[in-house]
PDB file of C-alpha atoms in Angstrom:
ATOM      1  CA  UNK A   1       0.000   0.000   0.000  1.00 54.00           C
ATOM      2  CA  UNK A   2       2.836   2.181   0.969  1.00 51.00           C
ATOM      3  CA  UNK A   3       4.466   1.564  -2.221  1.00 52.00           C
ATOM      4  CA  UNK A   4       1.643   2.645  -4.247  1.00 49.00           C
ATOM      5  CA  UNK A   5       0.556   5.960  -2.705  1.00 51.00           C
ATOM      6  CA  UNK A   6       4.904   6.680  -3.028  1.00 52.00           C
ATOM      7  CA  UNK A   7       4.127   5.728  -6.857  1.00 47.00           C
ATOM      8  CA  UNK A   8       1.037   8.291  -6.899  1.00 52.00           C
ATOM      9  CA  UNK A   9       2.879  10.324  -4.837  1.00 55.00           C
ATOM     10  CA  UNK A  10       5.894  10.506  -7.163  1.00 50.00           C
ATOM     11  CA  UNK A  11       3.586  11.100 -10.675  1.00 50.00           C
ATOM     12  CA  UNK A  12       1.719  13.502  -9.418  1.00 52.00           C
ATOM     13  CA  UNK A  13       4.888  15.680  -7.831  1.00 51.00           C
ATOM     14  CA  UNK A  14       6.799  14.718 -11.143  1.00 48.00           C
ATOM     15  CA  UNK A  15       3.911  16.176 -13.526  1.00 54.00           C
ATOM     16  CA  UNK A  16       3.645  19.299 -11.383  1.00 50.00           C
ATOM     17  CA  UNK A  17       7.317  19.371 -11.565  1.00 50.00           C
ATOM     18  CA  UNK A  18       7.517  19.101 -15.178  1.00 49.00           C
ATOM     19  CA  UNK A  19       4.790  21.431 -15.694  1.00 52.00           C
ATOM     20  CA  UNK A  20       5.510  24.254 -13.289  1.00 47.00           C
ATOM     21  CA  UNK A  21       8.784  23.942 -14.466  1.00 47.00           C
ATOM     22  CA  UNK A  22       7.636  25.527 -18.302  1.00 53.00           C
ATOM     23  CA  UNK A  23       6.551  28.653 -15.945  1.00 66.00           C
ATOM     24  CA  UNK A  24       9.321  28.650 -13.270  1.00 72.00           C
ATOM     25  CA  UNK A  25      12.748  29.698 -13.209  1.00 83.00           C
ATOM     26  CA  UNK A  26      15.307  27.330 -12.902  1.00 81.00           C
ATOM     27  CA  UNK A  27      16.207  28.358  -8.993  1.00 83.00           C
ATOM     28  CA  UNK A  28      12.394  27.755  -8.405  1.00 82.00           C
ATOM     29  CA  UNK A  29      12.022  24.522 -10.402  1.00 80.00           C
ATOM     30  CA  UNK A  30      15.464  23.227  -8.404  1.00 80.00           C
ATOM     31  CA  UNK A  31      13.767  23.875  -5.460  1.00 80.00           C
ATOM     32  CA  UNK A  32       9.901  22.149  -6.061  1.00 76.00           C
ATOM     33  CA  UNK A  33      11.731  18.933  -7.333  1.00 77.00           C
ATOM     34  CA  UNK A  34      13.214  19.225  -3.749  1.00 76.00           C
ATOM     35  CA  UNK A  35      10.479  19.416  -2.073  1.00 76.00           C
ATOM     36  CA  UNK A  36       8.476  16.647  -4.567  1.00 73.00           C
ATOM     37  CA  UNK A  37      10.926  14.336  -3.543  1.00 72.00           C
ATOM     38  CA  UNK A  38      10.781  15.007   0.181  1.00 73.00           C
ATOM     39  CA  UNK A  39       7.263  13.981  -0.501  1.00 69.00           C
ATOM     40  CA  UNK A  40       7.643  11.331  -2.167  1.00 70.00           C
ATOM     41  CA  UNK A  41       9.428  10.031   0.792  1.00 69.00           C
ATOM     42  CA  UNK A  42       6.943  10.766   3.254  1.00 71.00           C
ATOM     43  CA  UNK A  43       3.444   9.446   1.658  1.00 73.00           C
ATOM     44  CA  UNK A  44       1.476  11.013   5.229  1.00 75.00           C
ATOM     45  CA  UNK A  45       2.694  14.457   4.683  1.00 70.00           C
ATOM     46  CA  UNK A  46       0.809  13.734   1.407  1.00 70.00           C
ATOM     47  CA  UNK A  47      -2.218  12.397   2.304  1.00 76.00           C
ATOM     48  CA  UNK A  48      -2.459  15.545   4.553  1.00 78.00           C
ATOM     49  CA  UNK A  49      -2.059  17.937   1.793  1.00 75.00           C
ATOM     50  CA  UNK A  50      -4.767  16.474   0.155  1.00 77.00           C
ATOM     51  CA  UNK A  51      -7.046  16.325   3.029  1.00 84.00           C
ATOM     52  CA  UNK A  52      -6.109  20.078   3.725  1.00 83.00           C
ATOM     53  CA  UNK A  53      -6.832  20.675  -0.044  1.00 82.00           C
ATOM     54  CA  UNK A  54     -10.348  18.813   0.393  1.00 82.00           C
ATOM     55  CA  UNK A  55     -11.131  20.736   3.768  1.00 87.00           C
ATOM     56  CA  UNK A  56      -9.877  24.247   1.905  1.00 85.00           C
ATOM     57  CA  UNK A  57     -12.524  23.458  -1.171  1.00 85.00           C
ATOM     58  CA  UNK A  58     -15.249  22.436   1.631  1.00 87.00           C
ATOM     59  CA  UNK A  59     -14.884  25.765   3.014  1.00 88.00           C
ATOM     60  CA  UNK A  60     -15.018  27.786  -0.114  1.00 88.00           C
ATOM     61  CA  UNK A  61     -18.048  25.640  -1.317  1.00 89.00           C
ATOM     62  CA  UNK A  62     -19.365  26.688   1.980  1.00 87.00           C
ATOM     63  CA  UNK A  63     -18.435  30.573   1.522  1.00 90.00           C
ATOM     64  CA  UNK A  64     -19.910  30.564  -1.880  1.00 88.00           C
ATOM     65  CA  UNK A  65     -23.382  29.404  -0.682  1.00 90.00           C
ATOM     66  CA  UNK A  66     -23.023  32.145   2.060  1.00 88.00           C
ATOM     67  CA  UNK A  67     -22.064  34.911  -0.349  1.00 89.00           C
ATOM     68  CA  UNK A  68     -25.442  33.448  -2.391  1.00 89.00           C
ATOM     69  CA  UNK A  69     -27.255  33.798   0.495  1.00 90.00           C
ATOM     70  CA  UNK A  70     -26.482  37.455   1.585  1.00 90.00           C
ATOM     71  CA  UNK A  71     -27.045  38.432  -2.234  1.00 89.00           C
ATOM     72  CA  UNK A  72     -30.421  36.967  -1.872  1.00 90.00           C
ATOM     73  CA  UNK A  73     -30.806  39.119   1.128  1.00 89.00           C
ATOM     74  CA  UNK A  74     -29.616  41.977  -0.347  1.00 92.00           C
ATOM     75  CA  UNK A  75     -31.815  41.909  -3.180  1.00 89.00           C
ATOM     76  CA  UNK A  76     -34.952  40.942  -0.985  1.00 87.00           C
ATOM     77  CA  UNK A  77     -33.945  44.325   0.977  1.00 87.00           C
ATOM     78  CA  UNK A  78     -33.728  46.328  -2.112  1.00 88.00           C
ATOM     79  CA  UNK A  79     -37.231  45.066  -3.733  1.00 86.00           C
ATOM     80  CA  UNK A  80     -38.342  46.620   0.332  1.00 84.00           C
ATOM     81  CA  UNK A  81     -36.694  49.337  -0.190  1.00 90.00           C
ATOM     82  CA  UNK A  82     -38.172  50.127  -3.827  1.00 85.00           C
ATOM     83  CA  UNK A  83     -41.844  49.154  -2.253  1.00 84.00           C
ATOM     84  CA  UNK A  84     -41.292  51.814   0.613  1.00 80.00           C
ATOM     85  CA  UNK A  85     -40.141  54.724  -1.560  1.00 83.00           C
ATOM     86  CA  UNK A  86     -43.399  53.738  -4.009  1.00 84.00           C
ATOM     87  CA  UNK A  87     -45.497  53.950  -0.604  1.00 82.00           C
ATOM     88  CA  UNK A  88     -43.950  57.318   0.405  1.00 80.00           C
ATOM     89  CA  UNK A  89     -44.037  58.791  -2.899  1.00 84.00           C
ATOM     90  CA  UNK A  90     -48.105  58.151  -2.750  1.00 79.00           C
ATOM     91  CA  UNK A  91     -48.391  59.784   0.458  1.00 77.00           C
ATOM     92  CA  UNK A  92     -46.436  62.210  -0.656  1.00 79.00           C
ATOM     93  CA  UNK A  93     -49.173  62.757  -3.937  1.00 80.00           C
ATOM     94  CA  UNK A  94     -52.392  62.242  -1.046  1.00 75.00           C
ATOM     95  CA  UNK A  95     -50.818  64.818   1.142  1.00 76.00           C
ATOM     96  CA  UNK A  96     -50.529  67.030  -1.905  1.00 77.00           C
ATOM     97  CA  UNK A  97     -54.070  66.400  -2.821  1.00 76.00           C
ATOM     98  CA  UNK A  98     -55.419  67.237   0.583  1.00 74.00           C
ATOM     99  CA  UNK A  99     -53.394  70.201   0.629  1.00 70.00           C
ATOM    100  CA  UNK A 100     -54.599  71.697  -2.054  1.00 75.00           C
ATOM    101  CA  UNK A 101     -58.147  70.993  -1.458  1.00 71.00           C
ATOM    102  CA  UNK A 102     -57.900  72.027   1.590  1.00 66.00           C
ATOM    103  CA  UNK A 103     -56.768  75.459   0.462  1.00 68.00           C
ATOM    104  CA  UNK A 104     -59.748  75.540  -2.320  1.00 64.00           C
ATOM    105  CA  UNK A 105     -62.459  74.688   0.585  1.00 54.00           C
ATOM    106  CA  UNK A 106     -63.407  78.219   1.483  1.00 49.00           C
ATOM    107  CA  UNK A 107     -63.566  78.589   5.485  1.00 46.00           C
ATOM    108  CA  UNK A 108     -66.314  79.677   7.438  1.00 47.00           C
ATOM    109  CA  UNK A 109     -65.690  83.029   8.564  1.00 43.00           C
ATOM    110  CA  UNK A 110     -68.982  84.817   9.268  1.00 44.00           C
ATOM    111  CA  UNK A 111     -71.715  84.250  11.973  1.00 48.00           C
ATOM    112  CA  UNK A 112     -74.366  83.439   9.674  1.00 47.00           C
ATOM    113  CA  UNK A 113     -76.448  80.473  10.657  1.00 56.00           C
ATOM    114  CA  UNK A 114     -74.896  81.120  13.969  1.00 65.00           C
ATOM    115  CA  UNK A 115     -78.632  83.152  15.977  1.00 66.00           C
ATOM    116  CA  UNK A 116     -77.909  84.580  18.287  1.00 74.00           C
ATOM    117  CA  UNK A 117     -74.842  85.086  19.682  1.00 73.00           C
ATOM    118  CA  UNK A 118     -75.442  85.074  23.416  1.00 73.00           C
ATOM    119  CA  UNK A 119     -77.621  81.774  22.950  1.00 82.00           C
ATOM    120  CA  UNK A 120     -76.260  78.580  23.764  1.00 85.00           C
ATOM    121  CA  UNK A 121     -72.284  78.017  22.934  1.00 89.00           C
ATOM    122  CA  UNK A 122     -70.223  79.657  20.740  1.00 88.00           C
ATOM    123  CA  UNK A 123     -66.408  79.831  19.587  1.00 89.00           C
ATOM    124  CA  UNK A 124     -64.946  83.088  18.743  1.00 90.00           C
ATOM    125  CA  UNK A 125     -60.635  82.964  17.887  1.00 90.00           C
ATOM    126  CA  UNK A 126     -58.687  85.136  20.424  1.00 88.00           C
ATOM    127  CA  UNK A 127     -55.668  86.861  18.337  1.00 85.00           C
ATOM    128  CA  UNK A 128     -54.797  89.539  20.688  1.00 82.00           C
ATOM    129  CA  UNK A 129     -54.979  90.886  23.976  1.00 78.00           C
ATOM    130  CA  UNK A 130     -53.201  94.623  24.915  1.00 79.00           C
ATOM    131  CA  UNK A 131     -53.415  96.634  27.453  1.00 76.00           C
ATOM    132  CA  UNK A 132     -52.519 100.258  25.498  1.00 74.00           C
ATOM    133  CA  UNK A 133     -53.731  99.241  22.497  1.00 71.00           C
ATOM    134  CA  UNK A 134     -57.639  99.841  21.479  1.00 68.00           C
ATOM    135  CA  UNK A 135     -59.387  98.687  18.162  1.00 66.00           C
ATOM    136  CA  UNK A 136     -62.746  99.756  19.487  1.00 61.00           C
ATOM    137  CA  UNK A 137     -63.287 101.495  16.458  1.00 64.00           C
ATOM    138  CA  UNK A 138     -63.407  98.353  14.552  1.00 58.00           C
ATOM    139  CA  UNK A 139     -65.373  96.436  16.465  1.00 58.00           C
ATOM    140  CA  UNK A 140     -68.707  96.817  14.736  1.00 57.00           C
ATOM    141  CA  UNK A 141     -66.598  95.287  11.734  1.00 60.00           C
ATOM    142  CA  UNK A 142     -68.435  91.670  10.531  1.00 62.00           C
ATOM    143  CA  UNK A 143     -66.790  88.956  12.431  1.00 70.00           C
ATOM    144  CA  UNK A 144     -64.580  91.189  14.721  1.00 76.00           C
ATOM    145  CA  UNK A 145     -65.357  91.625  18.007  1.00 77.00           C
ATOM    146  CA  UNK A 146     -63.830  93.211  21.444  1.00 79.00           C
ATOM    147  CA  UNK A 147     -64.273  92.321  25.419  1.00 79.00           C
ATOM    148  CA  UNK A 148     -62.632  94.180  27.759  1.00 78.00           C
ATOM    149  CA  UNK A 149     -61.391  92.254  30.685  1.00 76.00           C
ATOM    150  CA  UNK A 150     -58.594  91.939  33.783  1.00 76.00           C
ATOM    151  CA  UNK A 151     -57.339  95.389  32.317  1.00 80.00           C
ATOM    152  CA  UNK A 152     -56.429  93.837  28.832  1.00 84.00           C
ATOM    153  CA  UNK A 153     -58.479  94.586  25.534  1.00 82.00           C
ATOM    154  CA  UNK A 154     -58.952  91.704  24.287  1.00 85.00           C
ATOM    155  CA  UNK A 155     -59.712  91.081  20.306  1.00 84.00           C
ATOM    156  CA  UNK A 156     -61.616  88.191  18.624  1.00 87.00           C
ATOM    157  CA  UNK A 157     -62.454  86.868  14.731  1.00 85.00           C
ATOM    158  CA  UNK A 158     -65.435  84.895  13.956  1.00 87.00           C
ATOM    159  CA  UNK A 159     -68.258  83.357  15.183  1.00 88.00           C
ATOM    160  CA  UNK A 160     -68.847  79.895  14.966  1.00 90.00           C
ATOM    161  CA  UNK A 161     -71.121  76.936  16.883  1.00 88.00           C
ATOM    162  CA  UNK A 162     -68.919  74.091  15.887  1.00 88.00           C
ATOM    163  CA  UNK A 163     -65.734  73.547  17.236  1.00 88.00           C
ATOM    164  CA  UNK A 164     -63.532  71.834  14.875  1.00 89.00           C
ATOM    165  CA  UNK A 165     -65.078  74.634  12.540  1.00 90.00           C
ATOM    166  CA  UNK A 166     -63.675  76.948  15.021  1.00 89.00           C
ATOM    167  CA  UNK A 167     -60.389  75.036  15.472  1.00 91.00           C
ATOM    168  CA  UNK A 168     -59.836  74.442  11.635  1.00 92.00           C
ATOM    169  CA  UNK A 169     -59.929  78.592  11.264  1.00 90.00           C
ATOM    170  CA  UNK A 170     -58.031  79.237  14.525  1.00 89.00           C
ATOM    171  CA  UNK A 171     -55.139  77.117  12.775  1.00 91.00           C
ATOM    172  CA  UNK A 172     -55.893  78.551   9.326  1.00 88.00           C
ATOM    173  CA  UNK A 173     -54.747  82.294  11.014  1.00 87.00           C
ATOM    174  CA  UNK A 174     -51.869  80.708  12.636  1.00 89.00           C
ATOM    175  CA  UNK A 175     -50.698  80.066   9.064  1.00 89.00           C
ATOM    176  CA  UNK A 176     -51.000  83.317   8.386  1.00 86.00           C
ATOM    177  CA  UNK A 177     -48.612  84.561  10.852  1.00 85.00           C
ATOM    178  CA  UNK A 178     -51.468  84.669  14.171  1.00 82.00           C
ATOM    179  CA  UNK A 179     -49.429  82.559  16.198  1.00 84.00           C
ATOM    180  CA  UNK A 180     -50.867  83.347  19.361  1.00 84.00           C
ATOM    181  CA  UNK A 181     -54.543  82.316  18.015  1.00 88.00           C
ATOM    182  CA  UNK A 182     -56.836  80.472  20.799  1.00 88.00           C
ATOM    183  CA  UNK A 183     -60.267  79.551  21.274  1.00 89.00           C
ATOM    184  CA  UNK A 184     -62.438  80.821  23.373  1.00 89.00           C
ATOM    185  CA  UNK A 185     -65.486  79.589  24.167  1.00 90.00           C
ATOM    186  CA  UNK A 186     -69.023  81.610  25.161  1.00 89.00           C
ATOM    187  CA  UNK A 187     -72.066  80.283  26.973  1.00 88.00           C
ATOM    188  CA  UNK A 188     -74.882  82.385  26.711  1.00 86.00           C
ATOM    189  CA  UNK A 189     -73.097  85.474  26.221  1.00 83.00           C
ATOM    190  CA  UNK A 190     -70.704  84.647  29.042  1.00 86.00           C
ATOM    191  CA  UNK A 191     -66.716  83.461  28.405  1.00 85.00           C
ATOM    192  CA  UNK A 192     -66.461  79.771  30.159  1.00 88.00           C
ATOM    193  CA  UNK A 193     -63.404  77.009  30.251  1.00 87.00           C
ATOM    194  CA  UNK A 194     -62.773  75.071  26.876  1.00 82.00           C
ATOM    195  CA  UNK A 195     -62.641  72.122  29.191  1.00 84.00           C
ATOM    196  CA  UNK A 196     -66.332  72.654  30.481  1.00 82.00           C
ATOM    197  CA  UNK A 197     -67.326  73.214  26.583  1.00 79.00           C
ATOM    198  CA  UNK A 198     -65.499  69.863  25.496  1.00 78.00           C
ATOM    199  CA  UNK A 199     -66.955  67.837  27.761  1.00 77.00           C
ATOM    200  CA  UNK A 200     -70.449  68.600  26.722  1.00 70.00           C
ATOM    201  CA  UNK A 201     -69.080  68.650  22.557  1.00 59.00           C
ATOM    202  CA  UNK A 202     -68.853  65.579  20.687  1.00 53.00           C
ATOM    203  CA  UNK A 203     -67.098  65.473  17.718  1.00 48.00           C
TER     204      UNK A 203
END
């Protein structure tokens, strides 16, 4: 048995020989027929080169199915990624929509509808409250109005009875620069908490 792997041993190291030989120099050829026989004399030194060699391939076999996998991975993550931009870029297009009809849906500004004023509840939008300053003059202006309270004149727009009405055009004149727009609501003529109103409004 021995003296057939040192056979196997010895063609295969003198073919490599010969043909590394055409693509070697002659200080490297010298030196693999060296080493070819060495291993021709030891046939276990061989037999674990070509185990290594099998073991080496196992592991690239094994590093190529891994590199499959992640590019599987990676492409299942872009086809997400592609899906989430098409989702945003609808949103996007919805928000848009509702933007713009929201701008071409006139709001409510007057009291009509509304009765009387100091029946029931009613939402007026604070936007200012001075204590030099007086707009009285203006105050018999449609939807403008003025109480004077805890030393302050105090300055409202519109008239409404619903209060997301009220809300939706206390936030439209924050867009417009009112920042410090606020509700307030009335019962009967008299100012009262929003949290009292609330409680008693459903949407």
């Amino acid at each position: 048995m021995k003296k057939i792997i040192s056979l196997i041993a010895l063609a295969l190291c003198v073919s490599f020989t010969f043909e590394a030989s055409a693509q070697m120099s002659k200080a490297e050829a010298k030196e693999w027929k060296k080493r070819a026989k060495e291993l021709v004399k030891n046939p276990q030194q061989y037999k674990d080169l070509l185990d290594e060699n099998k073991s080496v391939k196992g592991q690239v076999t094994s590093l190529r199915t891994e590199l499959s996998n992640v590019d599987d991975r990676i492409a299942e993550k872009d086809e997400q990624i592609l899906s989430y931009q098409s989702q945003v870029a609808d949103l996007r297009s919805e928000l848009s929509r509702a933007q713009a009809a929201a701008q071409s849906k006139p709001v409510q500004t007057t009291n009509s509808g509304v009765g009387d004023e100091n029946v029931g509840v009613i939402f007026r939008v604070q936007i200012g409250a001075y204590a030099k300053k007086d707009l009285g003059n203006y105050k018999d202006q449609q939807n403008f109005s003025e109480l004077k309270a805890d030393g302050l004149n105090k300055y409202y727009i519109g008239v409404f009875r619903d209060y997301w009405e009220a809300d939706t055009f206390k936030k439209y004149l924050r867009e417009m620069g009112a920042k410090d727009a606020f509700l307030v609501p009335f019962k009967d003529g008299v100012k009262v908490s929003i949290k009292e109103v609330l409680e008693n409004t459903k949407r």
